[in-house]
CSV table of C-alpha atoms in Angstrom, one decimal:
chain,number,residue,atom,x,y,z
N,1,MET,CA,-14.5,-68.9,-19.4
N,2,GLY,CA,-10.9,-68.8,-18.0
N,3,GLN,CA,-8.0,-66.4,-18.7
N,4,HIS,CA,-6.2,-69.0,-20.8
N,5,ALA,CA,-9.3,-69.7,-23.0
N,6,GLU,CA,-9.8,-65.9,-23.4
N,7,GLY,CA,-6.2,-65.4,-24.5
N,8,VAL,CA,-5.3,-63.3,-21.5
N,9,SER,CA,-2.7,-65.7,-20.2
N,10,VAL,CA,-0.4,-68.2,-21.9
N,11,TYR,CA,1.2,-71.4,-20.6
N,12,ILE,CA,4.6,-72.2,-22.1
N,13,PRO,CA,6.3,-75.3,-20.8
N,14,VAL,CA,10.0,-74.6,-20.5
N,15,GLN,CA,13.0,-75.6,-18.5
N,16,SER,CA,13.8,-73.1,-15.8
N,17,SER,CA,17.3,-72.3,-17.1
N,18,SER,CA,15.8,-71.3,-20.4
N,19,VAL,CA,12.9,-69.0,-19.2
N,20,GLY,CA,14.8,-65.7,-19.7
N,21,HIS,CA,15.8,-66.7,-23.3
N,22,VAL,CA,12.3,-68.0,-24.2
N,23,ALA,CA,10.6,-65.0,-22.8
N,24,LYS,CA,12.8,-62.7,-24.8
N,25,LYS,CA,12.2,-64.6,-28.0
N,26,ARG,CA,8.5,-64.7,-27.3
N,27,GLN,CA,8.4,-61.0,-27.0
N,28,GLU,CA,9.9,-60.7,-30.5
N,29,ILE,CA,7.0,-62.8,-31.9
N,30,ASP,CA,4.1,-61.6,-29.7
N,31,LYS,CA,4.7,-58.4,-27.7
N,32,ARG,CA,3.0,-58.3,-24.3
N,33,ARG,CA,3.5,-56.5,-21.1
N,34,VAL,CA,5.8,-58.6,-18.9
N,35,GLY,CA,5.7,-58.4,-15.1
N,36,ILE,CA,6.9,-60.3,-12.1
N,37,ILE,CA,6.1,-60.6,-8.4
N,38,THR,CA,9.0,-62.0,-6.4
N,39,GLN,CA,10.1,-62.3,-2.8
N,40,VAL,CA,13.2,-60.3,-1.8
N,41,THR,CA,15.1,-59.4,1.3
N,42,PRO,CA,14.6,-56.1,3.2
N,43,PRO,CA,16.8,-53.4,1.6
N,44,ASP,CA,20.3,-52.9,2.9
N,45,GLU,CA,21.7,-49.5,4.0
N,46,HIS,CA,22.2,-48.6,0.3
N,47,GLY,CA,18.7,-49.5,-0.8
N,48,TYR,CA,19.5,-52.8,-2.4
N,49,VAL,CA,17.4,-56.0,-2.0
N,50,SER,CA,18.6,-59.5,-2.7
N,51,LEU,CA,16.6,-62.2,-4.6
N,52,GLY,CA,17.8,-64.5,-1.9
N,53,LEU,CA,17.2,-68.2,-2.7
N,54,ASP,CA,15.8,-67.4,-6.2
N,55,MET,CA,18.7,-68.0,-8.5
N,56,PHE,CA,16.8,-69.3,-11.5
N,57,TYR,CA,15.3,-67.0,-14.1
N,58,THR,CA,13.9,-64.1,-11.9
N,59,SER,CA,16.8,-61.7,-12.7
N,60,ASP,CA,16.3,-62.4,-16.5
N,61,ILE,CA,12.6,-61.6,-16.2
N,62,ILE,CA,13.2,-58.5,-14.0
N,63,ASP,CA,15.6,-57.2,-16.7
N,64,GLN,CA,12.8,-57.6,-19.3
N,65,ALA,CA,9.8,-56.6,-17.2
N,66,ASN,CA,7.5,-53.6,-17.7
N,67,TRP,CA,6.6,-53.8,-14.0
N,68,VAL,CA,8.2,-55.5,-11.0
N,69,ILE,CA,6.6,-56.0,-7.5
N,70,GLY,CA,8.9,-57.1,-4.6
N,71,GLU,CA,7.5,-58.9,-1.7
N,72,VAL,CA,9.9,-57.9,1.1
N,73,ASN,CA,10.3,-60.8,3.5
N,74,PRO,CA,12.7,-60.6,6.4
N,75,LYS,CA,12.9,-64.4,6.4
N,76,MET,CA,14.6,-64.4,2.9
N,77,PRO,CA,18.4,-64.8,3.3
N,78,ARG,CA,20.6,-62.3,1.5
N,79,THR,CA,22.8,-63.8,-1.2
N,80,TYR,CA,25.5,-62.3,-3.3
N,81,GLY,CA,26.2,-62.3,-7.0
N,82,ASN,CA,23.8,-61.3,-9.7
N,83,THR,CA,20.9,-61.2,-7.2
N,84,ASN,CA,20.9,-57.6,-6.0
N,85,TYR,CA,18.6,-54.8,-7.2
N,86,HIS,CA,18.1,-51.3,-6.1
N,87,ILE,CA,14.6,-50.5,-4.7
N,88,SER,CA,14.2,-48.0,-7.5
N,89,ARG,CA,13.9,-51.0,-10.0
N,90,PHE,CA,10.6,-52.0,-8.3
N,91,ASP,CA,7.2,-50.4,-9.1
N,92,LYS,CA,5.9,-51.6,-5.7
N,93,LEU,CA,7.3,-53.1,-2.6
N,94,VAL,CA,5.0,-55.0,-0.3
N,95,GLU,CA,5.9,-56.2,3.2
N,96,THR,CA,5.2,-59.8,4.2
N,97,ASP,CA,6.5,-62.1,7.0
N,98,GLU,CA,5.5,-65.5,5.7
N,99,PRO,CA,7.6,-68.7,6.0
N,100,LEU,CA,9.6,-69.4,2.9
N,101,PHE,CA,8.3,-72.2,0.6
N,102,ALA,CA,9.9,-75.5,1.3
N,103,PRO,CA,8.8,-78.5,-0.7
N,104,PRO,CA,8.0,-81.5,1.5
N,105,MET,CA,10.8,-84.1,1.7
N,106,PRO,CA,9.8,-87.4,0.2
N,107,GLU,CA,10.3,-90.5,2.2
N,108,PRO,CA,13.6,-92.0,1.1
N,109,SER,CA,14.0,-95.6,0.0
N,110,GLU,CA,16.9,-97.7,1.1
N,111,VAL,CA,18.5,-97.1,-2.4
N,112,HIS,CA,18.1,-93.3,-1.8
N,113,LYS,CA,19.8,-93.6,1.6
N,114,LYS,CA,22.8,-95.6,0.1
N,115,ILE,CA,23.2,-93.1,-2.7
N,116,ALA,CA,23.2,-90.3,-0.2
N,117,GLU,CA,25.8,-92.1,2.0
N,118,ASN,CA,28.0,-92.6,-1.0
N,119,VAL,CA,27.8,-88.9,-2.1
N,120,VAL,CA,28.4,-87.6,1.5
N,121,SER,CA,31.5,-89.9,1.8
N,122,LEU,CA,33.0,-88.1,-1.2
N,123,ILE,CA,32.6,-84.5,0.2
N,124,ARG,CA,35.8,-82.9,1.4
N,125,ASP,CA,36.4,-79.8,3.4
N,126,ARG,CA,35.7,-76.6,1.4
N,127,ASP,CA,33.8,-78.5,-1.3
N,128,CYS,CA,30.7,-76.7,-2.7
N,129,LEU,CA,27.7,-78.9,-3.1
N,130,GLN,CA,24.5,-78.0,-5.0
N,131,VAL,CA,21.5,-80.1,-4.4
N,132,GLY,CA,18.1,-80.1,-6.1
N,133,ILE,CA,14.6,-81.2,-5.2
N,134,GLY,CA,13.7,-84.8,-4.7
N,135,ALA,CA,14.3,-87.9,-2.6
N,136,VAL,CA,18.0,-88.2,-3.3
N,137,PRO,CA,19.0,-84.5,-2.9
N,138,ALA,CA,16.9,-84.3,0.3
N,139,GLN,CA,18.5,-87.4,1.7
N,140,ILE,CA,22.0,-86.1,0.8
N,141,SER,CA,21.3,-82.9,2.7
N,142,LYS,CA,19.9,-84.8,5.7
N,143,THR,CA,22.8,-87.2,5.8
N,144,TYR,CA,25.4,-84.5,5.4
N,145,CYS,CA,23.8,-82.3,8.1
N,146,GLY,CA,23.3,-85.4,10.3
N,147,GLN,CA,27.0,-86.1,10.6
N,148,TRP,CA,27.5,-82.8,12.5
N,149,SER,CA,24.7,-83.3,15.1
């Protein structure tokens, strides 16, 4: 019998931007220990690590968690904003040197390429662009970076 069938784990489908809110509401209904394992940068000279590329719900869960394990990876880039935690917030820090996860880029269609060309033509100096995961965002990034090669 698996953990889900035994009631040890629960699967809750939720949009990533709502995870912190949903987890908090769930705790009000059904109290359980909350924990998280997440990759972080090596600590800086003041003992702070950065969540790096993880800007979704991790900080919300860390703030609610009973236990936090940080996987310290020198390949994780340091980012700024609400992504920094002192090492004292972690119950354990484990060192790793694995490549960061990168989803495979789907093969773009001609339509994807045309959309990307149009988007890139609209980008001006000092613009800030956020891209997601998928054929169109991947092609936008590839097209944008390709114009500088």
